Coordinates of C-alpha atoms in Angstrom, one line a residue:
M764 CA -27.5 22.4 6.7
K765 CA -25.6 19.1 6.9
K766 CA -22.1 19.3 8.4
S767 CA -19.1 17.0 8.2
L768 CA -15.9 16.9 10.3
M769 CA -13.0 17.8 8.1
S770 CA -9.4 18.7 8.6
G771 CA -8.3 22.0 7.2
N772 CA -6.5 20.2 4.3
E773 CA -9.6 18.2 3.4
A774 CA -11.6 21.4 3.5
F775 CA -9.2 23.2 1.2
A776 CA -9.6 20.4 -1.3
Y777 CA -13.4 20.5 -0.9
G778 CA -13.4 24.3 -1.3
A779 CA -11.3 23.9 -4.5
Y780 CA -13.9 21.4 -5.9
L781 CA -16.8 23.8 -5.1
A782 CA -14.9 26.6 -6.7
G783 CA -14.6 24.7 -10.0
V784 CA -10.9 24.0 -9.9
K785 CA -9.9 21.8 -12.9
V786 CA -6.1 21.5 -12.5
A787 CA -4.2 21.0 -9.2
A788 CA -0.5 20.2 -8.7
A789 CA 1.8 19.9 -5.7
Y790 CA 4.9 18.2 -4.2
P791 CA 4.2 16.5 -0.9
G792 CA 5.3 18.2 2.2
T793 CA 4.0 18.1 5.8
P794 CA 1.7 19.9 6.8
S795 CA 0.3 20.4 3.2
T796 CA 0.3 16.9 1.7
E797 CA -3.3 15.9 2.2
I798 CA -4.6 18.8 0.2
M799 CA -3.5 17.3 -3.1
E800 CA -4.4 13.8 -1.9
N801 CA -7.9 14.9 -1.3
C802 CA -8.1 16.9 -4.6
A803 CA -7.3 13.6 -6.3
T804 CA -10.5 12.1 -5.0
Y805 CA -12.6 14.4 -7.0
D806 CA -13.2 13.2 -10.6
E807 CA -13.7 16.8 -11.7
I808 CA -10.1 17.8 -10.7
Y809 CA -7.0 16.7 -12.6
A810 CA -4.5 16.4 -9.7
E811 CA -0.8 15.5 -9.9
W812 CA 2.3 15.1 -7.9
S813 CA 5.0 17.2 -9.7
P814 CA 8.7 16.6 -9.2
N815 CA 9.0 19.8 -7.2
E816 CA 7.1 22.8 -6.1
K817 CA 8.4 25.1 -8.9
V818 CA 7.1 22.7 -11.5
A819 CA 3.8 22.3 -9.7
L820 CA 3.2 26.0 -9.6
E821 CA 4.1 26.4 -13.3
V822 CA 1.6 23.6 -14.1
A823 CA -1.1 25.5 -12.2
I824 CA -0.1 28.8 -13.9
G825 CA -0.4 27.1 -17.3
A826 CA -3.9 25.9 -16.6
A827 CA -4.9 29.4 -15.3
Y828 CA -3.3 31.0 -18.4
A829 CA -5.4 28.7 -20.6
G830 CA -8.6 29.7 -18.8
K831 CA -9.3 27.0 -16.2
R832 CA -9.2 27.6 -12.4
A833 CA -6.1 26.0 -10.9
L834 CA -4.5 25.2 -7.5
A835 CA -0.9 24.7 -6.3
S836 CA -0.1 23.6 -2.8
Q837 CA 3.1 23.2 -0.7
K838 CA 4.6 23.6 2.7
M839 CA 6.3 26.9 3.4
V840 CA 9.8 25.8 2.3
G841 CA 8.3 24.6 -0.9
L842 CA 7.2 28.1 -1.5
N843 CA 10.8 29.0 -1.6
V844 CA 11.3 26.6 -4.4
A845 CA 8.3 28.0 -6.2
A846 CA 9.2 31.7 -5.7
D847 CA 10.5 32.2 -9.2
P848 CA 7.1 31.4 -10.9
L849 CA 5.3 33.1 -8.0
F850 CA 6.8 36.4 -8.9
F851 CA 6.4 36.3 -12.6
A852 CA 2.7 35.2 -12.2
A853 CA 2.2 38.2 -9.9
Y854 CA 3.2 40.4 -12.9
T855 CA 1.3 38.6 -15.6
G856 CA -2.0 37.8 -13.9
M857 CA -4.2 35.0 -15.2
R858 CA -7.1 34.1 -17.5
A859 CA -8.8 32.2 -14.7
G860 CA -8.4 32.0 -10.9
L861 CA -5.1 30.7 -9.4
V862 CA -4.7 30.0 -5.7
I863 CA -1.5 28.9 -4.0
V864 CA -1.8 27.3 -0.6
T865 CA 1.3 27.5 1.6
A866 CA 1.4 25.6 4.9
D867 CA 3.6 27.1 7.6
D868 CA 4.9 24.9 10.4
P869 CA 5.3 27.0 13.6
G870 CA 7.1 24.8 16.1
M871 CA 9.0 23.0 13.4
H872 CA 7.2 19.7 13.8
S873 CA 8.5 18.4 10.5
S874 CA 10.5 21.3 9.1
S875 CA 14.0 22.8 9.0
N876 CA 12.9 26.3 9.9
E877 CA 10.0 28.5 11.2
Q878 CA 9.3 30.4 8.0
D879 CA 6.5 33.0 8.1
S880 CA 5.1 32.9 4.6
R881 CA 3.1 36.1 5.1
H882 CA 6.2 38.0 4.0
Y883 CA 5.8 36.5 0.5
A884 CA 2.5 38.2 0.0
R885 CA 4.1 41.5 0.8
F886 CA 7.2 40.7 -1.3
A887 CA 5.2 39.6 -4.4
K888 CA 2.5 42.3 -3.9
I889 CA -0.4 39.8 -4.0
P890 CA -3.2 39.1 -1.6
M891 CA -3.1 36.5 1.1
L892 CA -6.0 35.0 3.0
E893 CA -5.7 32.9 6.3
P894 CA -8.6 30.8 7.6
A895 CA -9.1 30.1 11.3
D896 CA -10.9 26.7 11.0
S897 CA -11.9 24.1 8.4
N898 CA -15.2 25.7 7.4
E899 CA -13.3 28.9 6.7
A900 CA -10.8 26.9 4.7
K901 CA -13.6 25.9 2.4
E902 CA -15.2 29.3 2.3
F903 CA -11.9 31.2 1.8
M904 CA -11.0 28.9 -1.1
K905 CA -14.2 30.0 -2.9
A906 CA -13.6 33.6 -2.0
A907 CA -9.9 33.4 -3.1
Y908 CA -10.9 32.4 -6.7
E909 CA -13.4 35.3 -6.8
I910 CA -10.6 37.7 -5.7
S911 CA -8.1 36.2 -8.1
E912 CA -10.4 36.7 -11.1
E913 CA -11.7 40.1 -10.0
F914 CA -8.2 41.5 -9.6
D915 CA -6.4 39.4 -12.1
T916 CA -3.9 38.1 -9.6
P917 CA -2.6 34.9 -7.9
V918 CA -3.9 34.6 -4.4
L919 CA -1.8 33.1 -1.5
M920 CA -3.7 31.0 1.1
R921 CA -1.8 30.7 4.3
T922 CA -2.5 27.8 6.7
V923 CA -0.5 26.4 9.7
T924 CA -0.1 22.9 11.1
R925 CA -3.0 23.2 13.6
I926 CA -5.4 24.5 10.9
S927 CA -4.3 21.9 8.3
H928 CA -4.5 18.9 10.6
S929 CA -7.3 19.8 13.1
K930 CA -10.8 18.8 12.4
T931 CA -13.8 21.1 12.7
P932 CA -17.3 21.0 11.3
V933 CA -17.7 22.0 7.6
A934 CA -21.1 23.0 6.1
M935 CA -21.7 20.7 3.2
E936 CA -23.1 21.9 -0.1
E937 CA -24.9 20.4 -3.1
P938 CA -22.5 18.9 -5.7
R939 CA -21.5 21.3 -8.4
A940 CA -23.4 21.3 -11.6
V941 CA -20.7 21.0 -14.3
T942 CA -21.4 22.3 -17.7
A943 CA -20.0 20.7 -20.9
E944 CA -18.3 24.0 -21.7
E945 CA -16.5 23.9 -18.3
N946 CA -15.1 20.5 -19.1
G947 CA -14.4 21.2 -22.7
P948 CA -11.2 22.3 -24.4
V949 CA -10.0 25.9 -24.3
S950 CA -8.2 28.2 -26.8
F951 CA -5.2 30.2 -25.7
Q952 CA -5.8 34.0 -26.1
R953 CA -2.5 35.5 -27.2
D954 CA -1.4 38.6 -25.5
P955 CA 2.4 38.9 -25.4
A956 CA 2.3 42.2 -23.5
K957 CA 0.6 40.5 -20.7
F958 CA 2.2 37.0 -20.7
V959 CA 5.7 37.5 -22.1
M960 CA 7.9 39.0 -19.3
V961 CA 10.8 40.4 -21.3
P962 CA 12.0 43.7 -19.7
A963 CA 10.1 45.9 -22.1
F964 CA 6.7 44.3 -21.3
A965 CA 7.6 43.7 -17.6
R966 CA 8.1 47.4 -17.1
L967 CA 4.6 48.0 -18.4
R968 CA 3.2 45.4 -16.0
H969 CA 4.8 46.8 -12.9
P970 CA 2.6 49.9 -12.7
I971 CA -0.4 47.5 -13.1
V972 CA 0.8 45.5 -10.1
E973 CA 1.1 48.6 -8.0
E974 CA -2.4 49.9 -9.0
R975 CA -3.8 46.5 -8.3
L976 CA -2.3 46.5 -4.8
Q977 CA -4.1 49.8 -4.1
K978 CA -7.4 48.3 -5.3
L979 CA -6.9 45.3 -3.1
A980 CA -6.2 47.5 -0.1
R981 CA -9.5 49.2 -0.7
Y982 CA -11.2 45.9 -1.0
A983 CA -9.7 44.8 2.3
E984 CA -11.6 47.6 4.0
T985 CA -15.0 46.2 3.0
T986 CA -14.6 42.5 2.6
P987 CA -16.4 40.3 5.1
L988 CA -13.2 38.3 5.4
N989 CA -12.1 40.9 7.9
K990 CA -14.6 41.4 10.7
V991 CA -15.0 43.4 13.9
I992 CA -16.4 41.8 17.0
L993 CA -17.1 44.6 19.5
Q994 CA -17.6 43.4 23.1
D995 CA -15.6 44.8 26.1
T996 CA -13.9 47.8 24.6
R997 CA -11.2 47.9 27.3
V998 CA -9.2 45.4 25.2
G999 CA -9.2 45.1 21.4
I1000 CA -7.3 42.2 19.9
I1001 CA -6.1 41.9 16.3
A1002 CA -5.4 38.3 15.3
S1003 CA -5.9 35.8 12.5
G1004 CA -5.9 32.0 12.0
S1005 CA -5.1 29.8 14.9
A1006 CA -3.9 32.7 17.0
Y1007 CA -7.4 34.1 16.8
Q1008 CA -8.9 30.8 18.1
Y1009 CA -6.5 30.8 21.1
A1010 CA -7.1 34.5 21.8
R1011 CA -10.9 34.0 21.8
E1012 CA -10.5 31.2 24.3
I1013 CA -8.3 33.2 26.7
F1014 CA -10.1 36.6 26.2
P1015 CA -13.7 35.6 25.6
K1016 CA -15.1 39.1 26.5
A1017 CA -12.6 41.2 24.6
S1018 CA -13.3 43.0 21.3
F1019 CA -11.6 41.5 18.2
L1020 CA -10.6 42.5 14.7
K1021 CA -10.3 39.1 13.0
L1022 CA -8.2 39.4 9.9
G1023 CA -9.1 36.8 7.2
M1024 CA -7.3 38.8 4.5
V1025 CA -3.9 39.2 6.0
Y1026 CA -2.4 41.2 3.2
P1027 CA -2.9 43.9 2.2
L1028 CA -4.1 45.1 5.6
P1029 CA -7.2 47.3 5.9
K1030 CA -5.6 50.4 7.3
Q1031 CA -8.7 52.5 7.9
K1032 CA -10.5 49.5 9.5
I1033 CA -7.6 49.0 11.8
L1034 CA -7.5 52.7 12.8
D1035 CA -11.3 52.8 13.3
F1036 CA -11.0 49.7 15.5
A1037 CA -8.2 51.2 17.5
G1038 CA -10.4 54.3 18.1
Q1039 CA -13.1 52.1 19.6
V1040 CA -11.0 50.3 22.2
E1041 CA -8.7 51.4 25.0
K1042 CA -5.9 49.1 24.4
V1043 CA -4.8 47.4 21.1
V1044 CA -3.2 44.0 21.4
V1045 CA -1.7 42.1 18.5
I1046 CA -1.5 38.3 18.8
E1047 CA 0.2 36.4 15.9
E1048 CA 2.4 33.4 15.5
L1049 CA 6.0 33.8 14.4
D1050 CA 7.0 37.2 13.0
P1051 CA 5.5 40.7 14.0
F1052 CA 4.0 40.9 10.6
F1053 CA 0.8 42.7 11.7
E1054 CA 2.4 44.4 14.6
E1055 CA 5.1 46.3 12.6
Q1056 CA 2.6 47.5 10.0
I1057 CA 0.1 48.5 12.6
R1058 CA 2.7 50.5 14.6
L1059 CA 3.6 52.3 11.4
M1060 CA 0.0 53.4 11.2
G1061 CA 0.5 55.3 14.4
V1062 CA -1.4 52.8 16.6
E1063 CA 0.1 52.1 20.0
V1064 CA 0.3 48.3 20.5
H1065 CA 0.1 47.3 24.2
G1066 CA 0.8 43.7 23.7
G1067 CA 2.9 42.4 20.8
K1068 CA 6.1 40.4 20.5
E1069 CA 7.4 41.7 23.9
C1070 CA 4.6 39.6 25.4
F1071 CA 3.7 36.9 22.8
P1072 CA 6.8 34.9 21.7
I1073 CA 8.3 35.1 18.2
L1074 CA 9.4 31.5 18.5
G1075 CA 7.3 28.4 18.1
E1076 CA 3.6 27.9 17.8
L1077 CA 1.1 29.5 20.2
T1078 CA -1.0 27.5 22.6
P1079 CA -3.8 28.7 25.0
E1080 CA -1.3 28.5 27.8
I1081 CA 1.3 30.6 26.0
V1082 CA -1.4 33.2 25.1
R1083 CA -2.6 33.4 28.7
A1084 CA 1.0 33.9 29.9
G1085 CA 1.4 36.7 27.4
G1086 CA -1.8 38.3 28.6
V1087 CA -0.5 38.3 32.2
K1088 CA 2.8 39.8 30.9
A1089 CA 0.9 42.5 29.1
G1090 CA -1.1 43.4 32.2
L1091 CA -4.4 42.2 30.6
L1092 CA -4.9 39.2 33.0
Q1093 CA -4.2 38.6 36.6
P1094 CA -1.9 35.7 37.5
E1095 CA -3.9 32.7 38.5
A1096 CA -4.2 32.8 42.4
D1097 CA -4.7 29.1 42.7
P1098 CA -3.3 27.4 39.6
A1099 CA -4.5 23.9 39.0
P1100 CA -2.2 21.3 40.6
A1101 CA 0.0 19.3 38.4
V1102 CA -1.5 16.0 37.4
P1103 CA 0.5 13.2 39.0
G1104 CA 1.7 10.5 36.7
M1105 CA 4.6 8.3 35.8
K1106 CA 7.5 9.9 34.0
L1107 CA 7.6 8.6 30.5
P1108 CA 10.9 7.9 28.8
V1109 CA 12.0 10.2 26.0
R1110 CA 11.3 8.5 22.7
P1111 CA 13.2 10.2 19.9
P1112 CA 12.2 9.5 16.3
G1113 CA 14.0 6.6 14.6
L1114 CA 14.2 4.6 11.5
C1115 CA 11.5 1.9 11.3
P1116 CA 12.4 -1.7 12.1
G1117 CA 13.9 -3.3 9.1
C1118 CA 14.4 0.0 7.3
G1119 CA 16.7 -0.3 4.4
H1120 CA 18.5 2.9 5.2
R1121 CA 19.9 1.5 8.4
G1122 CA 22.4 -0.8 6.8
L1123 CA 23.9 2.1 4.8
F1124 CA 24.2 4.4 7.8
H1125 CA 25.8 1.6 9.7
V1126 CA 28.5 1.4 7.0
L1127 CA 29.0 5.1 6.8
N1128 CA 29.5 5.3 10.5
K1129 CA 31.9 2.4 10.4
M1130 CA 33.9 4.1 7.6
K1131 CA 34.0 7.4 9.5
L1132 CA 33.0 9.4 6.4
V1133 CA 31.8 13.0 6.3
V1134 CA 28.1 12.7 5.2
F1135 CA 26.4 15.6 3.5
G1136 CA 22.7 14.9 4.1
D1137 CA 19.4 15.9 2.7
I1138 CA 15.7 16.0 3.5
G1139 CA 13.9 12.6 4.0
C1140 CA 13.4 9.7 6.4
Y1141 CA 17.1 9.1 6.1
T1142 CA 17.9 12.3 7.9
L1143 CA 17.2 10.2 11.0
G1144 CA 20.6 8.7 10.3
T1145 CA 21.9 11.7 12.2
L1146 CA 20.8 10.3 15.5
P1147 CA 22.8 7.9 17.8
P1148 CA 23.7 5.1 17.5
L1149 CA 24.0 5.5 13.7
S1150 CA 25.4 9.0 14.0
A1151 CA 26.2 9.2 10.3
M1152 CA 25.0 12.5 8.9
D1153 CA 26.8 15.8 9.3
T1154 CA 24.8 18.4 7.3
C1155 CA 21.2 18.8 6.3
G1156 CA 19.6 22.0 4.9
C1157 CA 17.1 21.7 2.0
M1158 CA 16.0 19.4 -0.8
G1159 CA 18.9 18.4 -3.1
A1160 CA 21.6 20.4 -1.2
S1161 CA 23.6 17.3 -0.3
I1162 CA 25.2 17.0 -3.7
S1163 CA 25.9 20.7 -4.2
V1164 CA 27.3 21.1 -0.7
L1165 CA 29.6 18.0 -1.2
H1166 CA 30.8 19.5 -4.5
G1167 CA 31.6 22.8 -2.8
A1168 CA 33.4 21.2 0.1
E1169 CA 35.5 19.1 -2.2
K1170 CA 36.4 22.2 -4.4
A1171 CA 37.5 23.7 -1.1
K1172 CA 39.9 20.7 -0.8
L1173 CA 38.3 18.9 2.1
K1174 CA 40.8 16.5 3.6
E1175 CA 38.3 13.9 4.8
K1176 CA 36.6 11.4 2.6
A1177 CA 33.0 12.5 2.1
V1178 CA 29.7 11.4 0.4
A1179 CA 26.3 12.9 -0.4
V1180 CA 23.2 11.1 0.6
L1181 CA 19.6 11.7 -0.6
G1182 CA 16.5 9.8 -1.5
D1183 CA 14.9 8.9 -4.8
S1184 CA 12.1 11.5 -4.5
T1185 CA 14.6 14.1 -3.4
F1186 CA 16.8 13.3 -6.3
F1187 CA 14.0 13.9 -8.7
H1188 CA 13.1 17.1 -6.8
M1189 CA 16.4 18.9 -6.9
G1190 CA 19.2 16.4 -7.0
I1191 CA 19.3 16.1 -10.8
P1192 CA 20.6 19.6 -11.5
A1193 CA 23.0 19.3 -8.6
L1194 CA 24.5 16.1 -10.0
L1195 CA 24.6 17.7 -13.4
N1196 CA 26.6 20.6 -11.9
E1197 CA 29.0 18.1 -10.3
V1198 CA 29.7 16.4 -13.7
Y1199 CA 29.9 19.6 -15.7
N1200 CA 32.3 21.2 -13.3
K1201 CA 34.6 18.2 -13.0
G1202 CA 33.7 17.2 -9.5
V1203 CA 34.8 13.8 -8.0
G1204 CA 32.0 13.4 -5.4
T1205 CA 30.3 10.2 -4.5
T1206 CA 26.5 10.4 -4.4
L1207 CA 24.4 7.8 -2.6
I1208 CA 20.8 7.7 -3.8
L1209 CA 18.6 5.8 -1.2
D1210 CA 15.9 4.4 -3.5
N1211 CA 13.1 3.1 -1.4
R1212 CA 10.7 3.2 -4.4
I1213 CA 8.3 5.8 -2.9
T1214 CA 8.2 9.2 -1.3
G1215 CA 8.4 7.8 2.2
M1216 CA 8.7 10.7 4.7
T1217 CA 5.4 12.3 3.9
G1218 CA 3.3 9.1 3.8
H1219 CA 4.1 7.1 0.6
Q1220 CA 3.2 9.3 -2.3
Q1221 CA 4.0 8.4 -5.8
N1222 CA 6.9 10.0 -7.7
P1223 CA 8.5 9.7 -11.2
G1224 CA 10.3 6.5 -10.2
T1225 CA 7.3 4.5 -9.0
G1226 CA 5.4 3.9 -12.2
K1227 CA 2.1 5.3 -10.9
T1228 CA 0.5 8.8 -10.9
L1229 CA -1.2 10.5 -8.0
K1230 CA -4.5 9.2 -9.4
G1231 CA -3.1 5.6 -9.3
D1232 CA -2.9 5.3 -13.1
P1233 CA 0.1 3.4 -14.5
T1234 CA 2.8 5.5 -16.2
S1235 CA 6.5 5.2 -17.2
A1236 CA 8.9 4.8 -14.3
V1237 CA 12.2 6.7 -14.5
D1238 CA 15.2 4.4 -14.7
I1239 CA 17.6 6.1 -12.2
E1240 CA 20.6 4.3 -13.5
A1241 CA 19.9 5.4 -17.1
L1242 CA 19.1 8.9 -16.0
V1243 CA 22.4 9.2 -14.0
R1244 CA 24.4 7.9 -16.9
G1245 CA 22.6 10.3 -19.2
L1246 CA 23.9 13.1 -17.0
G1247 CA 27.4 11.9 -17.7
V1248 CA 28.2 9.8 -14.7
E1249 CA 30.2 6.7 -15.8
M1250 CA 30.6 5.0 -12.4
V1251 CA 27.1 3.8 -11.4
F1252 CA 26.3 0.9 -9.1
T1253 CA 23.2 -0.6 -7.5
V1254 CA 23.4 -2.4 -4.2
S1255 CA 21.2 -3.8 -1.5
P1256 CA 21.4 -2.0 1.9
Y1257 CA 21.3 -5.4 3.5
D1258 CA 24.4 -6.5 1.8
I1259 CA 26.8 -4.7 4.2
K1260 CA 30.0 -6.0 2.5
A1261 CA 28.9 -5.0 -1.0
V1262 CA 27.8 -1.5 0.2
Q1263 CA 31.2 -0.9 1.9
E1264 CA 33.3 -2.2 -1.0
T1265 CA 31.3 -0.3 -3.5
I1266 CA 31.6 3.0 -1.6
K1267 CA 35.3 2.5 -1.1
K1268 CA 35.8 1.8 -4.8
C1269 CA 33.9 5.0 -5.7
L1270 CA 35.9 7.1 -3.1
E1271 CA 39.2 5.9 -4.6
A1272 CA 38.2 7.0 -8.1
E1273 CA 38.9 10.5 -9.4
Q1274 CA 35.6 11.0 -11.1
P1275 CA 31.9 11.5 -10.2
S1276 CA 30.2 8.3 -9.0
V1277 CA 26.7 7.3 -7.9
V1278 CA 25.7 4.3 -5.7
I1279 CA 22.0 3.5 -5.8
V1280 CA 21.1 1.8 -2.5
R1281 CA 17.8 0.1 -3.3
H1282 CA 15.2 -1.5 -1.2
P1283 CA 11.4 -0.8 -1.0
C1284 CA 10.2 1.0 2.0
V1285 CA 9.3 -1.6 4.6
L1286 CA 6.1 0.2 5.5
N1287 CA 5.0 0.5 1.9
V1288 CA 5.6 -3.2 0.9
K1289 CA 4.4 -4.5 4.3
Q1290 CA 6.6 -7.6 3.9
K1291 CA 7.4 -9.5 7.1
D1292 CA 9.6 -12.5 7.3
T1293 CA 10.1 -14.8 10.3
P1294 CA 11.3 -12.7 13.3
L1295 CA 14.9 -13.4 14.5
Q1296 CA 16.0 -14.3 17.9
V1297 CA 19.2 -14.3 20.0
D1298 CA 21.0 -17.5 21.0
K1299 CA 21.8 -16.8 24.6
E1300 CA 24.6 -19.4 24.6
K1301 CA 26.4 -17.6 21.8
C1302 CA 25.7 -14.0 22.7
T1303 CA 28.6 -12.3 24.4
N1304 CA 26.7 -9.1 25.0
C1305 CA 29.3 -7.2 22.9
G1306 CA 26.7 -4.6 21.8
T1307 CA 27.5 -4.7 18.1
C1308 CA 23.9 -5.3 17.1
L1309 CA 22.7 -2.4 19.3
R1310 CA 24.9 -0.1 17.2
I1311 CA 22.6 -0.5 14.2
G1312 CA 19.8 1.2 16.2
C1313 CA 17.0 -1.2 15.3
T1314 CA 14.2 -0.7 17.8
P1315 CA 13.2 -4.4 18.3
I1316 CA 16.7 -5.1 19.6
V1317 CA 16.9 -4.3 23.4
Q1318 CA 19.5 -4.8 26.1
D1319 CA 18.7 -7.5 28.6
E1320 CA 20.7 -8.4 31.8
D1321 CA 23.4 -10.6 30.3
N1322 CA 22.6 -10.4 26.6
V1323 CA 20.3 -8.7 24.0
Q1324 CA 16.8 -9.7 23.1
I1325 CA 14.7 -9.2 20.0
N1326 CA 11.1 -8.2 20.3
S1327 CA 9.4 -10.6 17.9
L1328 CA 6.3 -8.4 17.6
L1329 CA 8.4 -5.5 16.0
C1330 CA 11.0 -7.5 14.1
I1331 CA 10.3 -8.0 10.4
G1332 CA 13.2 -10.5 9.9
C1333 CA 15.3 -8.3 7.6
G1334 CA 18.5 -10.1 8.9
L1335 CA 20.7 -7.0 9.3
C1336 CA 21.4 -7.7 12.9
A1337 CA 22.5 -11.2 12.0
T1338 CA 24.8 -9.9 9.4
V1339 CA 26.6 -7.5 11.8
C1340 CA 26.8 -10.0 14.7
P1341 CA 30.4 -11.2 15.0
F1342 CA 29.5 -14.3 16.9
D1343 CA 26.7 -15.7 14.8
A1344 CA 24.4 -15.4 17.8
I1345 CA 21.3 -14.1 15.9
G1346 CA 19.1 -16.2 13.6
V1347 CA 15.7 -17.6 12.8
A1348 CA 14.3 -19.8 15.6
G1349 CA 15.3 -23.5 15.1
K1350 CA 18.0 -22.8 12.6

């Protein structure tokens, strides 16, 4: 059988295609973004970027209600946003299969917390699968739709960063034969007692959910998704996903119970496995989700969270150290010597050269404002030397947190900062709340004309869909005015004077105000002007230009220098230089 190297995210999309998915929706979020980008490459799948994860899941639910298989995907914090429809869909069930992929981020490579989404399966009382490589990602997607339709339930599919972004071989299959009926229109089958979750009907659905969970538990006992690998019976390891791969590497001779269906757990299968081995070890990333349930079954666990950490993602080295701590491995008598090498300097993340956000944060730092921040590239404004962000929690929180602080009579002058995509995601209701409840906050919308942080995905303000088709672009100014904001301004982040004067004007007004700081993402437009250079005769080495934190600008012995290979010629450094020492060569 022909095989192809695929990332887990590519394989999820391929599996969705093979399963006959017709509608897929998501909001981009690392490490899940590429799932929907790859779904969009299949002509048979309608794929869209929705304004947020709640809307995306509701779109998928609507397709599944109508009778077409559907997919929603998001990172783990996106599942928090989508929790409301997740829970009602768990009660209603579907007309066709619905799978919800949630990508956890152990180690917080690009996230604000280390959420373990397995708890959502238990909370919503729906099944969850977790593949251990890309081929399983493909196969588990196909299995998930069968489970969804057999048990009339949404199915959660958990992945983690290493599974989503690592590439392993995937068995390729013949293209699907699509029937005319499959592509044709569908009629909605009315059933208010199933789909209308008023209390009277919801009370009738709850017993069905509980009965379904019992059926799923029985299914978990026999499904090949959960498999026993009996080898050396002195140690039996229970694991899933990437943790299983690390454990197989470190304990190649041990016996394993590999869980592919991670909720509900196969209780009898676990008890039988425990009876076949001398010691049961549970290895899992993040929370003791398996461990706690297995201990409640009366199984003694010899290695759990007391040996394998609850923080961060696992690695083979961490699993080996846990095995030593659990008494399963001997410490290495002669550990490999450290590889000699030069000590590399720490390179913290920073805004790109020429980034339009830099000018704004330079002004905010200069004005010494309290800055309530949000999720996006601009969160890097927190770091020195810009040092101009004081809070950051979740999408859209900046406006609401500012409103609450001001209602608490905050003494300092403060602003809220968020991007255009984040504004569409969750900022709109927060700004509406500000207006409705007579707030006086100043909101800065950093409009870089794209969803920048996750790799330049389209959004309602760009004028293009995920498929690249032209569509209407939201006019942010008109939208903000429609919400009731009367003070609305648009400025360029490179016009330092205009930015500062506009923000000052807004802060002095006793009413809600919005400043749209607009410039396209420099990586997206790929526009490069003539690089700037420093006139050594004029440069006094005062360091003012260094305070904008632009990476091409570096300290030399007696002055600063600009790396012409990195500089895009935006001119911000020339604007802030008090001695007119920076300019285009020859001018």
